[in-house]
Amino acid sequence: MSTTAYAPQPPTTERTGQTRVASIDLIRGAVMILMAIDHVRVYSGVPAGGPTAGVFFTRWITHFCAPAFIFLAGTSAFFYARNHSGLSRFLLIRGMWLVLLEFTLLRLAWTFNFDFRHYEMAGVIWVIGVCMILMAGLVKLPLNALAALGLLIIGAHNLLDPHFEAIVEHLNESPISGLWKILYVGFYPGPVHIGKLNLFVLYSIIPWIGVMAAGYGFGKILTFEVSRRKKLCLLIGFSAIALFALLRGFNLYGDPFPWHGGGRMPALLAFLNTTKYPASLCFLLMTLGPTIASIPLLESASGRLARIISVFGRVPFFYYVLHIPLIHTLALVVSKVRLGYVNAWLFANHPMGNPRPPAGYAWNLWELYLVWGMAIVILYLPCQWFAARKARGNEWWLRYL
């Protein structure tokens, strides 16, 4: 893909010397597009995974989104530091801004109701924001030390696995249970009670701070000359995939589920059904390995499709803010067309505090994918406009979008 298509560059451009790593935009764009599948699924009534391959892979393919998004957010921070001063201040302000938007605008977009007292969700934007706030201090460390810390968090946090059930069982007996939920165990023991506010922690801070820190360290690899960069990306990516196959295949470490022991899922699906909340080592190896390996494979991608996908990758946060209310609105339209009325379930506390969908409500998979495709088509022109606006603008506030 030609790098001239991106001149002039936006403030957070990933550049290595004089060359843009075009595959980064392509990967980011792809994961943003895939992410919308799962967010349409939220309003479709289709379960999150299941025994059938169609339902399972509808959820599974979107597992690549959060790891790639957070990992590359760390990489973007590395390149921001190469082109600008004041990285810590930028990360602190941007992180606080993301947390604020998660708890206000995005919470409203998810639910279309104002019941803030009984439901707040700490989702992916929250955890990116919190990790950026933490990274504002961590970037003071030497680069190698920060990268090593990130890898240590990713690799070692599953040492808690033997004690996880005991921790969850007795967690609400502890006065610091809220901190435990925010840091690691998430929503399993219930929401964090802050006064009369119920906070559902979908994305705990660990291990995602490790993912962002590792992504920051990975930025250094992208500054190497092309052949060395490609070799290292392939080595890291395929090594991660191989380690996933080894750990998961023999149930050694990183996800304690004995997938080969039978159950409601076929063996292949059970093998791939790794733990996302909190994200296990196997989950992260399974998702980040292919992501990193694809970077050199996509650097020469060209053509209209690659350019379209890259547009979304150049404005990921803008896309994210737009796509949730759009998908939610499309779900209201689908309800009106299918049922003759807008079902009240669509105004529940999605995606974590809602009840099961009413009997007979769930969409067919083809309807889910049709609405997903419509959403992507609708979002393309606004994202194309904002990408161009961001590329030619120098205003300070564009850095935070």
PDB file of N, CA, C and O in Angstrom, residues 46-103:
ATOM      1  N   VAL A  46     -28.811 -12.824  19.882  1.00  0.00           N
ATOM      2  CA  VAL A  46     -27.986 -14.015  19.632  1.00  0.00           C
ATOM      3  C   VAL A  46     -27.000 -14.160  20.782  1.00  0.00           C
ATOM      4  O   VAL A  46     -26.371 -13.179  21.192  1.00  0.00           O
ATOM      5  N   PRO A  47     -26.835 -15.362  21.341  1.00  0.00           N
ATOM      6  CA  PRO A  47     -25.945 -15.525  22.501  1.00  0.00           C
ATOM      7  C   PRO A  47     -24.487 -15.281  22.153  1.00  0.00           C
ATOM      8  O   PRO A  47     -24.078 -15.346  20.995  1.00  0.00           O
ATOM      9  N   ALA A  48     -23.698 -15.004  23.186  1.00  0.00           N
ATOM     10  CA  ALA A  48     -22.260 -14.763  23.014  1.00  0.00           C
ATOM     11  C   ALA A  48     -21.532 -16.100  22.932  1.00  0.00           C
ATOM     12  O   ALA A  48     -21.044 -16.623  23.920  1.00  0.00           O
ATOM     13  N   GLY A  49     -21.448 -16.634  21.742  1.00  0.00           N
ATOM     14  CA  GLY A  49     -20.869 -17.958  21.577  1.00  0.00           C
ATOM     15  C   GLY A  49     -21.934 -19.016  21.747  1.00  0.00           C
ATOM     16  O   GLY A  49     -23.070 -18.734  22.117  1.00  0.00           O
ATOM     17  N   GLY A  50     -21.583 -20.252  21.448  1.00  0.00           N
ATOM     18  CA  GLY A  50     -22.569 -21.310  21.588  1.00  0.00           C
ATOM     19  C   GLY A  50     -22.081 -22.593  20.958  1.00  0.00           C
ATOM     20  O   GLY A  50     -21.008 -22.633  20.362  1.00  0.00           O
ATOM     21  N   PRO A  51     -22.874 -23.629  21.068  1.00  0.00           N
ATOM     22  CA  PRO A  51     -22.424 -24.933  20.583  1.00  0.00           C
ATOM     23  C   PRO A  51     -22.363 -25.042  19.065  1.00  0.00           C
ATOM     24  O   PRO A  51     -21.659 -25.886  18.531  1.00  0.00           O
ATOM     25  N   THR A  52     -23.116 -24.213  18.333  1.00  0.00           N
ATOM     26  CA  THR A  52     -23.082 -24.285  16.878  1.00  0.00           C
ATOM     27  C   THR A  52     -21.947 -23.422  16.341  1.00  0.00           C
ATOM     28  O   THR A  52     -21.619 -22.375  16.900  1.00  0.00           O
ATOM     29  N   ALA A  53     -21.358 -23.845  15.226  1.00  0.00           N
ATOM     30  CA  ALA A  53     -20.199 -23.149  14.674  1.00  0.00           C
ATOM     31  C   ALA A  53     -20.539 -21.725  14.268  1.00  0.00           C
ATOM     32  O   ALA A  53     -19.747 -20.808  14.475  1.00  0.00           O
ATOM     33  N   GLY A  54     -21.726 -21.515  13.684  1.00  0.00           N
ATOM     34  CA  GLY A  54     -22.090 -20.174  13.237  1.00  0.00           C
ATOM     35  C   GLY A  54     -22.145 -19.181  14.373  1.00  0.00           C
ATOM     36  O   GLY A  54     -21.588 -18.071  14.290  1.00  0.00           O
ATOM     37  N   VAL A  55     -22.829 -19.543  15.463  1.00  0.00           N
ATOM     38  CA  VAL A  55     -22.923 -18.658  16.623  1.00  0.00           C
ATOM     39  C   VAL A  55     -21.564 -18.507  17.296  1.00  0.00           C
ATOM     40  O   VAL A  55     -21.166 -17.408  17.699  1.00  0.00           O
ATOM     41  N   PHE A  56     -20.819 -19.615  17.392  1.00  0.00           N
ATOM     42  CA  PHE A  56     -19.512 -19.566  18.057  1.00  0.00           C
ATOM     43  C   PHE A  56     -18.567 -18.614  17.343  1.00  0.00           C
ATOM     44  O   PHE A  56     -17.961 -17.736  17.965  1.00  0.00           O
ATOM     45  N   PHE A  57     -18.424 -18.761  16.034  1.00  0.00           N
ATOM     46  CA  PHE A  57     -17.455 -17.945  15.313  1.00  0.00           C
ATOM     47  C   PHE A  57     -17.927 -16.506  15.130  1.00  0.00           C
ATOM     48  O   PHE A  57     -17.105 -15.612  14.916  1.00  0.00           O
ATOM     49  N   THR A  58     -19.227 -16.263  15.211  1.00  0.00           N
ATOM     50  CA  THR A  58     -19.711 -14.883  15.210  1.00  0.00           C
ATOM     51  C   THR A  58     -19.137 -14.119  16.397  1.00  0.00           C
ATOM     52  O   THR A  58     -18.800 -12.935  16.288  1.00  0.00           O
ATOM     53  N   ARG A  59     -19.014 -14.798  17.511  1.00  0.00           N
ATOM     54  CA  ARG A  59     -18.400 -14.192  18.694  1.00  0.00           C
ATOM     55  C   ARG A  59     -16.872 -14.287  18.642  1.00  0.00           C
ATOM     56  O   ARG A  59     -16.164 -13.327  18.924  1.00  0.00           O
ATOM     57  N   TRP A  60     -16.362 -15.455  18.268  1.00  0.00           N
ATOM     58  CA  TRP A  60     -14.919 -15.699  18.344  1.00  0.00           C
ATOM     59  C   TRP A  60     -14.119 -14.757  17.464  1.00  0.00           C
ATOM     60  O   TRP A  60     -13.060 -14.277  17.872  1.00  0.00           O
ATOM     61  N   ILE A  61     -14.578 -14.464  16.266  1.00  0.00           N
ATOM     62  CA  ILE A  61     -13.808 -13.627  15.359  1.00  0.00           C
ATOM     63  C   ILE A  61     -13.616 -12.224  15.932  1.00  0.00           C
ATOM     64  O   ILE A  61     -12.636 -11.545  15.637  1.00  0.00           O
ATOM     65  N   THR A  62     -14.520 -11.803  16.802  1.00  0.00           N
ATOM     66  CA  THR A  62     -14.402 -10.469  17.393  1.00  0.00           C
ATOM     67  C   THR A  62     -13.449 -10.446  18.582  1.00  0.00           C
ATOM     68  O   THR A  62     -13.143  -9.369  19.099  1.00  0.00           O
ATOM     69  N   HIS A  63     -12.971 -11.619  19.022  1.00  0.00           N
ATOM     70  CA  HIS A  63     -12.015 -11.656  20.133  1.00  0.00           C
ATOM     71  C   HIS A  63     -10.695 -10.976  19.781  1.00  0.00           C
ATOM     72  O   HIS A  63      -9.940 -10.582  20.677  1.00  0.00           O
ATOM     73  N   PHE A  64     -10.405 -10.854  18.502  1.00  0.00           N
ATOM     74  CA  PHE A  64      -9.153 -10.229  18.094  1.00  0.00           C
ATOM     75  C   PHE A  64      -9.173  -8.713  18.307  1.00  0.00           C
ATOM     76  O   PHE A  64      -8.111  -8.075  18.298  1.00  0.00           O
ATOM     77  N   CYS A  65     -10.339  -8.151  18.503  1.00  0.00           N
ATOM     78  CA  CYS A  65     -10.480  -6.691  18.463  1.00  0.00           C
ATOM     79  C   CYS A  65      -9.854  -6.000  19.670  1.00  0.00           C
ATOM     80  O   CYS A  65      -8.989  -5.134  19.505  1.00  0.00           O
ATOM     81  N   ALA A  66     -10.280  -6.346  20.872  1.00  0.00           N
ATOM     82  CA  ALA A  66      -9.757  -5.655  22.056  1.00  0.00           C
ATOM     83  C   ALA A  66      -8.246  -5.823  22.212  1.00  0.00           C
ATOM     84  O   ALA A  66      -7.541  -4.840  22.455  1.00  0.00           O
ATOM     85  N   PRO A  67      -7.689  -7.044  22.072  1.00  0.00           N
ATOM     86  CA  PRO A  67      -6.230  -7.156  22.189  1.00  0.00           C
ATOM     87  C   PRO A  67      -5.479  -6.314  21.165  1.00  0.00           C
ATOM     88  O   PRO A  67      -4.511  -5.632  21.511  1.00  0.00           O
ATOM     89  N   ALA A  68      -5.919  -6.355  19.907  1.00  0.00           N
ATOM     90  CA  ALA A  68      -5.233  -5.562  18.876  1.00  0.00           C
ATOM     91  C   ALA A  68      -5.392  -4.074  19.144  1.00  0.00           C
ATOM     92  O   ALA A  68      -4.437  -3.291  19.013  1.00  0.00           O
ATOM     93  N   PHE A  69      -6.574  -3.654  19.536  1.00  0.00           N
ATOM     94  CA  PHE A  69      -6.866  -2.244  19.790  1.00  0.00           C
ATOM     95  C   PHE A  69      -5.993  -1.711  20.925  1.00  0.00           C
ATOM     96  O   PHE A  69      -5.383  -0.639  20.814  1.00  0.00           O
ATOM     97  N   ILE A  70      -5.910  -2.471  22.016  1.00  0.00           N
ATOM     98  CA  ILE A  70      -5.156  -2.011  23.185  1.00  0.00           C
ATOM     99  C   ILE A  70      -3.657  -2.121  22.938  1.00  0.00           C
ATOM    100  O   ILE A  70      -2.883  -1.223  23.313  1.00  0.00           O
ATOM    101  N   PHE A  71      -3.207  -3.198  22.322  1.00  0.00           N
ATOM    102  CA  PHE A  71      -1.793  -3.366  21.999  1.00  0.00           C
ATOM    103  C   PHE A  71      -1.313  -2.238  21.082  1.00  0.00           C
ATOM    104  O   PHE A  71      -0.262  -1.617  21.332  1.00  0.00           O
ATOM    105  N   LEU A  72      -2.071  -1.938  20.047  1.00  0.00           N
ATOM    106  CA  LEU A  72      -1.671  -0.892  19.111  1.00  0.00           C
ATOM    107  C   LEU A  72      -1.850   0.503  19.695  1.00  0.00           C
ATOM    108  O   LEU A  72      -1.211   1.453  19.232  1.00  0.00           O
ATOM    109  N   ALA A  73      -2.695   0.645  20.718  1.00  0.00           N
ATOM    110  CA  ALA A  73      -2.756   1.925  21.431  1.00  0.00           C
ATOM    111  C   ALA A  73      -1.428   2.197  22.118  1.00  0.00           C
ATOM    112  O   ALA A  73      -0.942   3.341  22.145  1.00  0.00           O
ATOM    113  N   GLY A  74      -0.812   1.147  22.666  1.00  0.00           N
ATOM    114  CA  GLY A  74       0.526   1.296  23.235  1.00  0.00           C
ATOM    115  C   GLY A  74       1.551   1.638  22.175  1.00  0.00           C
ATOM    116  O   GLY A  74       2.419   2.497  22.382  1.00  0.00           O
ATOM    117  N   THR A  75       1.453   0.998  21.009  1.00  0.00           N
ATOM    118  CA  THR A  75       2.367   1.301  19.910  1.00  0.00           C
ATOM    119  C   THR A  75       2.211   2.739  19.445  1.00  0.00           C
ATOM    120  O   THR A  75       3.200   3.438  19.171  1.00  0.00           O
ATOM    121  N   SER A  76       0.972   3.211  19.357  1.00  0.00           N
ATOM    122  CA  SER A  76       0.727   4.605  18.961  1.00  0.00           C
ATOM    123  C   SER A  76       1.351   5.571  19.955  1.00  0.00           C
ATOM    124  O   SER A  76       1.872   6.626  19.563  1.00  0.00           O
ATOM    125  N   ALA A  77       1.286   5.229  21.255  1.00  0.00           N
ATOM    126  CA  ALA A  77       1.900   6.092  22.265  1.00  0.00           C
ATOM    127  C   ALA A  77       3.411   6.174  22.060  1.00  0.00           C
ATOM    128  O   ALA A  77       4.019   7.243  22.233  1.00  0.00           O
ATOM    129  N   PHE A  78       4.023   5.053  21.679  1.00  0.00           N
ATOM    130  CA  PHE A  78       5.468   5.053  21.409  1.00  0.00           C
ATOM    131  C   PHE A  78       5.794   6.022  20.276  1.00  0.00           C
ATOM    132  O   PHE A  78       6.744   6.812  20.373  1.00  0.00           O
ATOM    133  N   PHE A  79       5.031   5.980  19.204  1.00  0.00           N
ATOM    134  CA  PHE A  79       5.318   6.857  18.073  1.00  0.00           C
ATOM    135  C   PHE A  79       4.942   8.303  18.357  1.00  0.00           C
ATOM    136  O   PHE A  79       5.552   9.229  17.810  1.00  0.00           O
ATOM    137  N   TYR A  80       3.942   8.508  19.213  1.00  0.00           N
ATOM    138  CA  TYR A  80       3.631   9.875  19.629  1.00  0.00           C
ATOM    139  C   TYR A  80       4.844  10.487  20.316  1.00  0.00           C
ATOM    140  O   TYR A  80       5.195  11.652  20.082  1.00  0.00           O
ATOM    141  N   ALA A  81       5.509   9.710  21.178  1.00  0.00           N
ATOM    142  CA  ALA A  81       6.678  10.217  21.902  1.00  0.00           C
ATOM    143  C   ALA A  81       7.820  10.558  20.954  1.00  0.00           C
ATOM    144  O   ALA A  81       8.623  11.449  21.242  1.00  0.00           O
ATOM    145  N   ARG A  82       7.901   9.869  19.812  1.00  0.00           N
ATOM    146  CA  ARG A  82       8.974  10.160  18.852  1.00  0.00           C
ATOM    147  C   ARG A  82       8.733  11.465  18.100  1.00  0.00           C
ATOM    148  O   ARG A  82       9.683  12.090  17.623  1.00  0.00           O
ATOM    149  N   ASN A  83       7.481  11.877  18.003  1.00  0.00           N
ATOM    150  CA  ASN A  83       7.140  13.055  17.214  1.00  0.00           C
ATOM    151  C   ASN A  83       6.724  14.262  18.050  1.00  0.00           C
ATOM    152  O   ASN A  83       6.559  15.356  17.503  1.00  0.00           O
ATOM    153  N   HIS A  84       6.497  14.041  19.355  1.00  0.00           N
ATOM    154  CA  HIS A  84       6.004  15.117  20.212  1.00  0.00           C
ATOM    155  C   HIS A  84       6.670  15.040  21.582  1.00  0.00           C
ATOM    156  O   HIS A  84       7.123  13.983  22.010  1.00  0.00           O
ATOM    157  N   SER A  85       6.656  16.146  22.270  1.00  0.00           N
ATOM    158  CA  SER A  85       7.055  16.165  23.677  1.00  0.00           C
ATOM    159  C   SER A  85       5.801  16.034  24.537  1.00  0.00           C
ATOM    160  O   SER A  85       4.680  16.141  24.046  1.00  0.00           O
ATOM    161  N   GLY A  86       5.990  15.800  25.822  1.00  0.00           N
ATOM    162  CA  GLY A  86       4.860  15.765  26.743  1.00  0.00           C
ATOM    163  C   GLY A  86       3.998  14.529  26.634  1.00  0.00           C
ATOM    164  O   GLY A  86       2.763  14.610  26.744  1.00  0.00           O
ATOM    165  N   LEU A  87       4.612  13.354  26.437  1.00  0.00           N
ATOM    166  CA  LEU A  87       3.835  12.123  26.310  1.00  0.00           C
ATOM    167  C   LEU A  87       3.025  11.834  27.562  1.00  0.00           C
ATOM    168  O   LEU A  87       1.845  11.479  27.484  1.00  0.00           O
ATOM    169  N   SER A  88       3.620  11.992  28.748  1.00  0.00           N
ATOM    170  CA  SER A  88       2.907  11.675  29.990  1.00  0.00           C
ATOM    171  C   SER A  88       1.668  12.546  30.138  1.00  0.00           C
ATOM    172  O   SER A  88       0.593  12.055  30.511  1.00  0.00           O
ATOM    173  N   ARG A  89       1.802  13.805  29.851  1.00  0.00           N
ATOM    174  CA  ARG A  89       0.649  14.705  29.954  1.00  0.00           C
ATOM    175  C   ARG A  89      -0.431  14.315  28.956  1.00  0.00           C
ATOM    176  O   ARG A  89      -1.621  14.308  29.282  1.00  0.00           O
ATOM    177  N   PHE A  90      -0.014  13.992  27.738  1.00  0.00           N
ATOM    178  CA  PHE A  90      -0.970  13.579  26.710  1.00  0.00           C
ATOM    179  C   PHE A  90      -1.722  12.322  27.145  1.00  0.00           C
ATOM    180  O   PHE A  90      -2.954  12.245  27.032  1.00  0.00           O
ATOM    181  N   LEU A  91      -1.006  11.312  27.640  1.00  0.00           N
ATOM    182  CA  LEU A  91      -1.643  10.073  28.058  1.00  0.00           C
ATOM    183  C   LEU A  91      -2.588  10.301  29.234  1.00  0.00           C
ATOM    184  O   LEU A  91      -3.678   9.719  29.291  1.00  0.00           O
ATOM    185  N   LEU A  92      -2.181  11.142  30.171  1.00  0.00           N
ATOM    186  CA  LEU A  92      -3.020  11.414  31.332  1.00  0.00           C
ATOM    187  C   LEU A  92      -4.330  12.075  30.919  1.00  0.00           C
ATOM    188  O   LEU A  92      -5.424  11.654  31.330  1.00  0.00           O
ATOM    189  N   ILE A  93      -4.244  13.104  30.088  1.00  0.00           N
ATOM    190  CA  ILE A  93      -5.446  13.829  29.675  1.00  0.00           C
ATOM    191  C   ILE A  93      -6.330  12.958  28.794  1.00  0.00           C
ATOM    192  O   ILE A  93      -7.547  12.892  28.971  1.00  0.00           O
ATOM    193  N   ARG A  94      -5.715  12.276  27.835  1.00  0.00           N
ATOM    194  CA  ARG A  94      -6.504  11.417  26.952  1.00  0.00           C
ATOM    195  C   ARG A  94      -7.165  10.289  27.733  1.00  0.00           C
ATOM    196  O   ARG A  94      -8.323   9.937  27.496  1.00  0.00           O
ATOM    197  N   GLY A  95      -6.435   9.708  28.701  1.00  0.00           N
ATOM    198  CA  GLY A  95      -7.008   8.639  29.496  1.00  0.00           C
ATOM    199  C   GLY A  95      -8.211   9.107  30.305  1.00  0.00           C
ATOM    200  O   GLY A  95      -9.247   8.427  30.352  1.00  0.00           O
ATOM    201  N   MET A  96      -8.094  10.256  30.939  1.00  0.00           N
ATOM    202  CA  MET A  96      -9.214  10.799  31.710  1.00  0.00           C
ATOM    203  C   MET A  96     -10.402  11.103  30.805  1.00  0.00           C
ATOM    204  O   MET A  96     -11.561  10.883  31.173  1.00  0.00           O
ATOM    205  N   TRP A  97     -10.126  11.595  29.612  1.00  0.00           N
ATOM    206  CA  TRP A  97     -11.169  11.917  28.640  1.00  0.00           C
ATOM    207  C   TRP A  97     -11.912  10.647  28.213  1.00  0.00           C
ATOM    208  O   TRP A  97     -13.148  10.631  28.148  1.00  0.00           O
ATOM    209  N   LEU A  98     -11.183   9.560  27.984  1.00  0.00           N
ATOM    210  CA  LEU A  98     -11.821   8.312  27.586  1.00  0.00           C
ATOM    211  C   LEU A  98     -12.697   7.747  28.699  1.00  0.00           C
ATOM    212  O   LEU A  98     -13.811   7.264  28.438  1.00  0.00           O
ATOM    213  N   VAL A  99     -12.210   7.786  29.919  1.00  0.00           N
ATOM    214  CA  VAL A  99     -13.008   7.292  31.052  1.00  0.00           C
ATOM    215  C   VAL A  99     -14.291   8.106  31.192  1.00  0.00           C
ATOM    216  O   VAL A  99     -15.384   7.553  31.406  1.00  0.00           O
ATOM    217  N   LEU A 100     -14.183   9.423  31.052  1.00  0.00           N
ATOM    218  CA  LEU A 100     -15.364  10.284  31.142  1.00  0.00           C
ATOM    219  C   LEU A 100     -16.381   9.930  30.067  1.00  0.00           C
ATOM    220  O   LEU A 100     -17.590   9.805  30.344  1.00  0.00           O
ATOM    221  N   LEU A 101     -15.923   9.750  28.827  1.00  0.00           N
ATOM    222  CA  LEU A 101     -16.840   9.422  27.747  1.00  0.00           C
ATOM    223  C   LEU A 101     -17.475   8.048  27.944  1.00  0.00           C
ATOM    224  O   LEU A 101     -18.651   7.847  27.609  1.00  0.00           O
ATOM    225  N   GLU A 102     -16.714   7.096  28.461  1.00  0.00           N
ATOM    226  CA  GLU A 102     -17.275   5.762  28.707  1.00  0.00           C
ATOM    227  C   GLU A 102     -18.457   5.839  29.658  1.00  0.00           C
ATOM    228  O   GLU A 102     -19.485   5.175  29.450  1.00  0.00           O
ATOM    229  N   PHE A 103     -18.339   6.643  30.699  1.00  0.00           N
ATOM    230  CA  PHE A 103     -19.361   6.692  31.738  1.00  0.00           C
ATOM    231  C   PHE A 103     -20.498   7.665  31.434  1.00  0.00           C
ATOM    232  O   PHE A 103     -21.458   7.745  32.211  1.00  0.00           O
TER     233      PHE A 103
END
